[in-house]
Amino acid sequence: GNFSPQFSSYTMADATILGGGLELAPKQWHIGVVSGRARKAITQTSVLGIVPQFARNMTAGRIGYGNPLANSVEFSILHATDDPHSIAGAESTLTLTPEGNTVYSVKAQGLLPTRHLRAVVETALSRYDRDRRADASSVDGRALGLQLFHETGLTRVGVKAEYLNGGFMTLGNSGITGDRVDVGL
């Protein structure tokens, strides 16, 4: 069926998948895998405003240990590919190209309950292929996110910093773009 798993902000965060998946949580372990179609092909029409797109398939997995609400570490991976044969007439490399992307992410979280402090560190490596039909090599990118929060029952105050270099790309989170530095309070 259709579902939207959220593994990490750098791998799978907002993609809706039509396919299948499995989530297991034996004791302190957290294991998940999903696979399916993330978007269907749309062919170009004469109607204005319709942008053609290739069908996109995604497979993602994660394995983690610890309490997700306290101290934990998690590794996740996303592999997304566009089907270059899913739309007819997409021979031009000037307009539409089938993309491919693999992202590896590691996330660690620590909680000091007596001081109400939570720290989260996440790093990721992406391999992005702008045109799967071309012989060009993939572009590698890196991301690093740091968060520190003071949390009580009534308040949550914190700081967040995020760095994504120019080569970082993830097809599993449409709200994230590479080549940026963000700092927030």
PDB file of C-alpha atoms in Angstrom, residues 68-146:
ATOM      1  CA  PRO A  68      14.765   6.261  20.062  1.00  0.00           C
ATOM      2  CA  LEU A  69      13.476   8.673  22.716  1.00  0.00           C
ATOM      3  CA  ALA A  70      16.752   8.659  24.689  1.00  0.00           C
ATOM      4  CA  ASN A  71      20.203   7.273  23.794  1.00  0.00           C
ATOM      5  CA  SER A  72      20.478   5.610  20.386  1.00  0.00           C
ATOM      6  CA  VAL A  73      22.546   5.171  17.253  1.00  0.00           C
ATOM      7  CA  GLU A  74      21.118   4.457  13.807  1.00  0.00           C
ATOM      8  CA  PHE A  75      22.471   3.727  10.330  1.00  0.00           C
ATOM      9  CA  SER A  76      20.205   4.228   7.297  1.00  0.00           C
ATOM     10  CA  ILE A  77      20.557   3.941   3.543  1.00  0.00           C
ATOM     11  CA  LEU A  78      18.414   5.097   0.618  1.00  0.00           C
ATOM     12  CA  HIS A  79      18.748   4.023  -3.004  1.00  0.00           C
ATOM     13  CA  ALA A  80      16.521   5.826  -5.523  1.00  0.00           C
ATOM     14  CA  THR A  81      16.508   5.443  -9.305  1.00  0.00           C
ATOM     15  CA  ASP A  82      14.415   6.858 -12.098  1.00  0.00           C
ATOM     16  CA  ASP A  83      13.315   4.444 -14.821  1.00  0.00           C
ATOM     17  CA  PRO A  84      14.703   5.918 -18.088  1.00  0.00           C
ATOM     18  CA  HIS A  85      12.178   3.900 -20.121  1.00  0.00           C
ATOM     19  CA  SER A  86       9.108   4.994 -18.173  1.00  0.00           C
ATOM     20  CA  ILE A  87       8.224   7.906 -20.478  1.00  0.00           C
ATOM     21  CA  ALA A  88       8.442   8.025 -24.249  1.00  0.00           C
ATOM     22  CA  GLY A  89      10.121  10.845 -26.117  1.00  0.00           C
ATOM     23  CA  ALA A  90      12.566  11.816 -23.366  1.00  0.00           C
ATOM     24  CA  GLU A  91      15.635  11.595 -25.568  1.00  0.00           C
ATOM     25  CA  SER A  92      16.826  15.161 -25.053  1.00  0.00           C
ATOM     26  CA  THR A  93      19.423  15.681 -22.340  1.00  0.00           C
ATOM     27  CA  LEU A  94      18.565  19.382 -22.271  1.00  0.00           C
ATOM     28  CA  THR A  95      15.198  19.044 -20.563  1.00  0.00           C
ATOM     29  CA  LEU A  96      14.598  15.896 -18.539  1.00  0.00           C
ATOM     30  CA  THR A  97      17.078  13.312 -17.329  1.00  0.00           C
ATOM     31  CA  PRO A  98      16.581  10.149 -15.253  1.00  0.00           C
ATOM     32  CA  GLU A  99      18.319  10.588 -11.894  1.00  0.00           C
ATOM     33  CA  GLY A 100      19.820   8.167  -9.408  1.00  0.00           C
ATOM     34  CA  ASN A 101      20.837   8.643  -5.792  1.00  0.00           C
ATOM     35  CA  THR A 102      22.286   6.648  -2.920  1.00  0.00           C
ATOM     36  CA  VAL A 103      22.576   8.180   0.545  1.00  0.00           C
ATOM     37  CA  TYR A 104      24.236   6.678   3.637  1.00  0.00           C
ATOM     38  CA  SER A 105      23.453   8.252   7.012  1.00  0.00           C
ATOM     39  CA  VAL A 106      24.549   7.760  10.633  1.00  0.00           C
ATOM     40  CA  LYS A 107      22.613   9.385  13.465  1.00  0.00           C
ATOM     41  CA  ALA A 108      23.495   9.373  17.179  1.00  0.00           C
ATOM     42  CA  GLN A 109      21.401  10.786  19.986  1.00  0.00           C
ATOM     43  CA  GLY A 110      22.185  11.281  23.654  1.00  0.00           C
ATOM     44  CA  LEU A 111      19.946  12.346  26.502  1.00  0.00           C
ATOM     45  CA  LEU A 112      20.879  13.623  29.970  1.00  0.00           C
ATOM     46  CA  PRO A 113      17.505  13.416  31.784  1.00  0.00           C
ATOM     47  CA  THR A 114      18.708  15.038  35.001  1.00  0.00           C
ATOM     48  CA  ARG A 115      19.777  18.152  33.084  1.00  0.00           C
ATOM     49  CA  HIS A 116      16.989  17.899  30.481  1.00  0.00           C
ATOM     50  CA  LEU A 117      19.546  18.025  27.640  1.00  0.00           C
ATOM     51  CA  ARG A 118      19.253  16.228  24.301  1.00  0.00           C
ATOM     52  CA  ALA A 119      22.040  16.163  21.700  1.00  0.00           C
ATOM     53  CA  VAL A 120      21.615  14.801  18.164  1.00  0.00           C
ATOM     54  CA  VAL A 121      24.400  14.402  15.591  1.00  0.00           C
ATOM     55  CA  GLU A 122      23.711  13.173  12.059  1.00  0.00           C
ATOM     56  CA  THR A 123      26.083  12.865   9.138  1.00  0.00           C
ATOM     57  CA  ALA A 124      25.478  11.613   5.614  1.00  0.00           C
ATOM     58  CA  LEU A 125      27.234  10.844   2.339  1.00  0.00           C
ATOM     59  CA  SER A 126      25.372  11.008  -0.971  1.00  0.00           C
ATOM     60  CA  ARG A 127      26.228   9.747  -4.444  1.00  0.00           C
ATOM     61  CA  TYR A 128      24.061  11.581  -6.981  1.00  0.00           C
ATOM     62  CA  ASP A 129      23.787  10.758 -10.682  1.00  0.00           C
ATOM     63  CA  ARG A 130      22.127  13.622 -12.582  1.00  0.00           C
ATOM     64  CA  ASP A 131      21.691  11.573 -15.772  1.00  0.00           C
ATOM     65  CA  ARG A 132      21.736   7.775 -15.473  1.00  0.00           C
ATOM     66  CA  ARG A 133      22.020   7.481 -19.281  1.00  0.00           C
ATOM     67  CA  ALA A 134      25.358   9.360 -19.391  1.00  0.00           C
ATOM     68  CA  ASP A 135      28.781   7.881 -18.639  1.00  0.00           C
ATOM     69  CA  ALA A 136      29.679  10.727 -16.248  1.00  0.00           C
ATOM     70  CA  SER A 137      30.664   9.772 -12.723  1.00  0.00           C
ATOM     71  CA  SER A 138      28.395  10.412  -9.743  1.00  0.00           C
ATOM     72  CA  VAL A 139      28.744  13.551  -7.649  1.00  0.00           C
ATOM     73  CA  ASP A 140      29.617  12.918  -3.999  1.00  0.00           C
ATOM     74  CA  GLY A 141      28.218  15.131  -1.282  1.00  0.00           C
ATOM     75  CA  ARG A 142      28.353  15.395   2.498  1.00  0.00           C
ATOM     76  CA  ALA A 143      26.005  16.627   5.178  1.00  0.00           C
ATOM     77  CA  LEU A 144      26.384  17.248   8.895  1.00  0.00           C
ATOM     78  CA  GLY A 145      23.675  18.254  11.344  1.00  0.00           C
ATOM     79  CA  LEU A 146      24.043  19.097  15.043  1.00  0.00           C
TER      80      LEU A 146
END
